[in-house]
Amino acid sequence: MIYLKRAYYASSIKEFLQKDNYTIFGEITSNDQFASDDLQKNAWKEEIKILKNVLSTFPNGYVLFEYTIPRIGNRIDAIVLLPGIIFLLEFKVGESSYPHYALEQVTDYALDLHDFHKESHNKLLSPILICTNAPQKQASIDFLQELILEPCCCNAENLKNTMEHLHNTYAQTSTAFYPWEWINSIYMPTPTIIEAAQALYTGHNVEDISRSDASAKNLQQTTKAIYDIIDHSKQTNTKAICFVTGVPGAGKTLAGLNIAIERQKVDQQEHAVFLSGNGPLVDVLQEALARDDEQRNGTKKSVALRKAKEFIQIIHHFRDDAISVDTPPIERVAIFDEAQRAWDEANLSDFMKRKKGVSDFHMSEPEFLISILNRHKGWAVIVCLVGGGQEINKGESAGIHGWLNAIRDKYKDWNIYLSNQITDEEYTKGSLLEEMTQGLSLQFVEDLHLSVSLRSFRNENVSKFVKALLDMDQHTAHILYNKIQADYPIYMTRNLNTAKRWIKQKAKGSQRYGLVASSGAKRLRQYGIWVQNKIDPPVWFLNNKEDIRSSYFLEETATEFDIQGLELDWTIVCWDANLRIENNELAFYNLKGTKWNKILKEENQLYLKNAYRVLLTRARQGFIIFVPYGDADDPTMSPTFYDSIHTYLHSIGIQEIL
């Protein structure tokens, strides 16, 4: 594996000014691993020329070209490190205007460094967009947030004066600043799953894009544990299944994607594949990788999409392809995302009869999927990524015991590797692990559990708070809310427009925000929250602010089925009367026609509760809950329904914005 160099060029400003332009250009191009085209090379030449003029008055600093930000997968054109201030420079050579996307781009750089780059946490960052041929643009500089200045726009002529002004005005520091410590600082990112997939796909390793602070579970250890299991199975020519557990957002999917990509590099004969039953997740990831490949490498979109589908597949297609043949699949390593959501025998048999015309199918999904890999002579490995409290679909009841039962009944020669946390009721659903694994060859591996949420990077108690909230544990929820509120804002409002204004004010740069609601939130339609209108997930999650179909427009609403496994930076969680409070307990309802019917079946209550768990754990930065007032003239929107929710959230201490 070739690891990407942090910067293509780095030196003191004094050395930079003394070197001739051609030598500097040669160093940059020699470190360029992507064989940039002539347009980029000419841009570097112009940037060197401009910075030679600009930095002549700043002899006591450092300059960097093409500094890599792994989480975003991009490189900052130039960075100037000065005592008291760090300039982040994004050049658009030849540009005669200041494109909004470019301004967002340099803003994202500042936000990302501030949040995830250790030596930038307490440094003043000044993002600047330089469009060389654009007119001068006067702007009053203020703070975007603490230690980040508002991005400013310059052309080639006024960049020097602007940087001098910013330096003289804001560069006040009482602490020693060592540039090489900043350059070599550890990077502690927590990427979205989309960013992670793109970064892994373009050559970054998992260490680049995962957190490395001591408080977070070491994702590398989990990856290594799985690699060891695969390598042992190959060496001993045996078959194995391992179960990776973790709290919501802990990085299970990231680990799975990393395995699928990296194992193909280790040995192409393994043909590792990442399989998911989550259609929106697969569609979004495949589209994101294809767009990235097309943009970076000029790959034809259809070719790029086909490449992405080689290692990220919808599990149903993999399953259906194996029905008509009995030969081994090309893959020897299969990673199943959300394996606990596999279908039991009754539901899969019914589906196969109704949808596929197979009347004599009598296997659960785990049994059938194991049987597919079992066709191999010699070794094979299944990696099951297991989350707790994520079942939201009818039939997703096979759970862990479905996999273990299949092995005990049909495949006892398979070796089993379990997380030591799999004994938790959240995973076993009340069954005794000793009974489920009796007579099986199993080994507990501590590193197969990811205990810390990476999604909510600002505070790792968010998933615990949501669990307490949905468990009606007011005391614990209140304590956790007070702990997380400073770093991870959670508010509520009874006015949707207020929620929209709040979320737009909070989001900086290209941080993504959107409306989410449960699929059963059918009485919110009068507010424009129409859950029956299905979104196009790749468009909703990937398209920009100018696209009315994107999440940014706050017009289309994603449900738990659309957003599970994915995430936004900020969300508006729209709470309807299908989950309300009665007699100090959660009450579960389903709207049929013009009447709310109480959900009595415990399994269906769990699905609805988990739907809200998914919705409340999708935001990386914070969220606001919208609870309408209701309508006294509409019996399906009785104010008492919504007042009960509001009262409960208020009792926890959630602050309200009027």
Short mmCIF file of C-alpha atoms in Angstrom, two decimals, residues 8 42 95 512 577:
data_model
loop_
_atom_site.label_atom_id
_atom_site.label_comp_id
_atom_site.label_asym_id
_atom_site.label_seq_id
_atom_site.Cartn_x
_atom_site.Cartn_y
_atom_site.Cartn_z
CA TYR A 8 3.85 17.98 -1.88
CA ASN A 42 0.36 25.68 -14.94
CA GLU A 95 -11.13 32.60 -12.55
CA ARG A 512 -25.19 18.93 4.99
CA ALA A 577 -48.21 11.31 16.94
#
